[in-house]
């Protein structure tokens, strides 16, 4: 029964994902508009958090049972089964800034970018279809709860960008304008490309302004999540 959550196929068919550990599950239980389907918890966690679980189906399990459910190497007290938000829940706010991710394929990078976006008040992220699955356990855990606050949309970037008339798109590129010359972004979208290839030419052709992080050393490139953090620290 418990091991059924592990195959990605099952999670996709059921439209659910897992969040684990007191920190992340605690954030899930107080997040708005989040559908927590069920909790599997050790008794000691439930005793301390009973008030948060009043309206949620919570099954008390033993250590060995939690280990069968958990996707972590070391299970951590509680696992939440959460419904994946449907496309209908994504409403793009044109007057708010956002991120566009083109081909971010490393789960750790994606999770960290979502967490960085949350830090800087970026609550809408549009992903190309070949980005890592945001509800992959590694992504969920690396967001440290930010995934409950950030809206995500997977779509065809070229078509989506073509539909957003009059919006500014800022693409991270080696040959862009220095960040110090770019004013704060209040309602545009910042594009971050694939870890090794950058933004695809067909997506870059739709960019309004190329931007770059000036360098003084000899490194060839920056990690995508690191670049996102530097750019947002300058433009937010």
XYZ file of C-alpha atoms in Angstrom, residues 106-207:
102
model
C 18.408 19.876 -12.766
C 15.838 19.314 -9.972
C 18.069 20.975 -7.387
C 18.464 24.053 -9.553
C 14.738 24.296 -10.182
C 13.892 23.954 -6.504
C 16.455 26.568 -5.540
C 15.183 28.979 -8.204
C 11.630 28.631 -6.862
C 12.921 29.323 -3.350
C 14.917 32.351 -4.547
C 11.862 33.663 -6.375
C 9.843 33.391 -3.168
C 12.563 35.310 -1.303
C 12.370 38.196 -3.764
C 8.576 38.221 -4.030
C 8.317 36.435 -7.382
C 5.189 34.313 -7.203
C 4.662 33.275 -10.839
C 7.058 31.056 -12.773
C 6.485 29.948 -16.362
C 8.446 26.827 -17.349
C 9.197 25.304 -20.723
C 7.826 21.792 -21.078
C 11.325 20.291 -20.855
C 12.075 21.794 -17.446
C 12.406 19.380 -14.545
C 9.142 18.320 -12.903
C 8.458 20.855 -10.143
C 6.706 18.145 -8.105
C 9.669 15.785 -8.234
C 10.562 14.990 -4.586
C 14.018 16.560 -4.971
C 12.501 19.797 -6.242
C 9.833 19.906 -3.545
C 12.356 19.370 -0.766
C 14.848 21.912 -2.118
C 12.177 24.640 -2.245
C 11.870 24.375 1.553
C 8.163 25.157 1.325
C 8.314 27.915 -1.297
C 6.542 25.676 -3.812
C 3.345 26.175 -1.786
C 3.417 29.924 -2.493
C 4.747 30.151 -6.056
C 2.392 29.537 -9.005
C 3.834 27.371 -11.783
C 2.832 26.928 -15.409
C 4.372 24.468 -17.902
C 3.738 25.574 -21.465
C 5.167 26.253 -24.918
C 7.236 29.359 -24.232
C 7.212 30.790 -27.728
C 3.417 30.699 -28.021
C 2.912 31.950 -24.486
C 5.299 34.881 -24.940
C 3.640 35.815 -28.233
C 0.328 36.129 -26.384
C 1.700 38.560 -23.802
C 1.445 41.804 -25.721
C 3.339 44.857 -24.434
C 5.152 42.965 -21.670
C 8.920 43.330 -21.318
C 11.073 40.181 -21.385
C 14.586 40.336 -19.924
C 16.812 37.485 -21.059
C 19.987 36.483 -19.212
C 22.790 36.352 -21.800
C 26.546 36.794 -21.960
C 26.202 39.649 -24.451
C 23.513 41.600 -22.609
C 23.440 45.015 -20.972
C 25.014 45.153 -17.491
C 22.529 44.836 -14.640
C 23.587 48.218 -13.246
C 22.117 49.863 -16.353
C 18.706 48.180 -16.018
C 15.983 49.773 -13.837
C 14.064 47.729 -11.272
C 11.517 45.376 -12.820
C 7.971 45.799 -11.534
C 5.915 43.962 -14.143
C 8.261 42.313 -16.622
C 9.547 38.760 -16.841
C 13.118 37.581 -16.423
C 14.241 34.632 -18.562
C 16.771 32.128 -17.270
C 18.094 29.506 -19.667
C 19.376 25.944 -19.563
C 22.334 25.273 -17.266
C 24.774 24.643 -20.137
C 23.105 25.979 -23.295
C 21.410 29.134 -22.066
C 18.183 30.425 -23.600
C 17.203 28.756 -26.885
C 17.493 31.047 -29.963
C 13.762 30.827 -30.746
C 12.955 32.008 -27.229
C 15.724 34.617 -27.157
C 14.324 36.136 -30.358
C 11.282 37.206 -28.334
C 13.328 38.897 -25.606
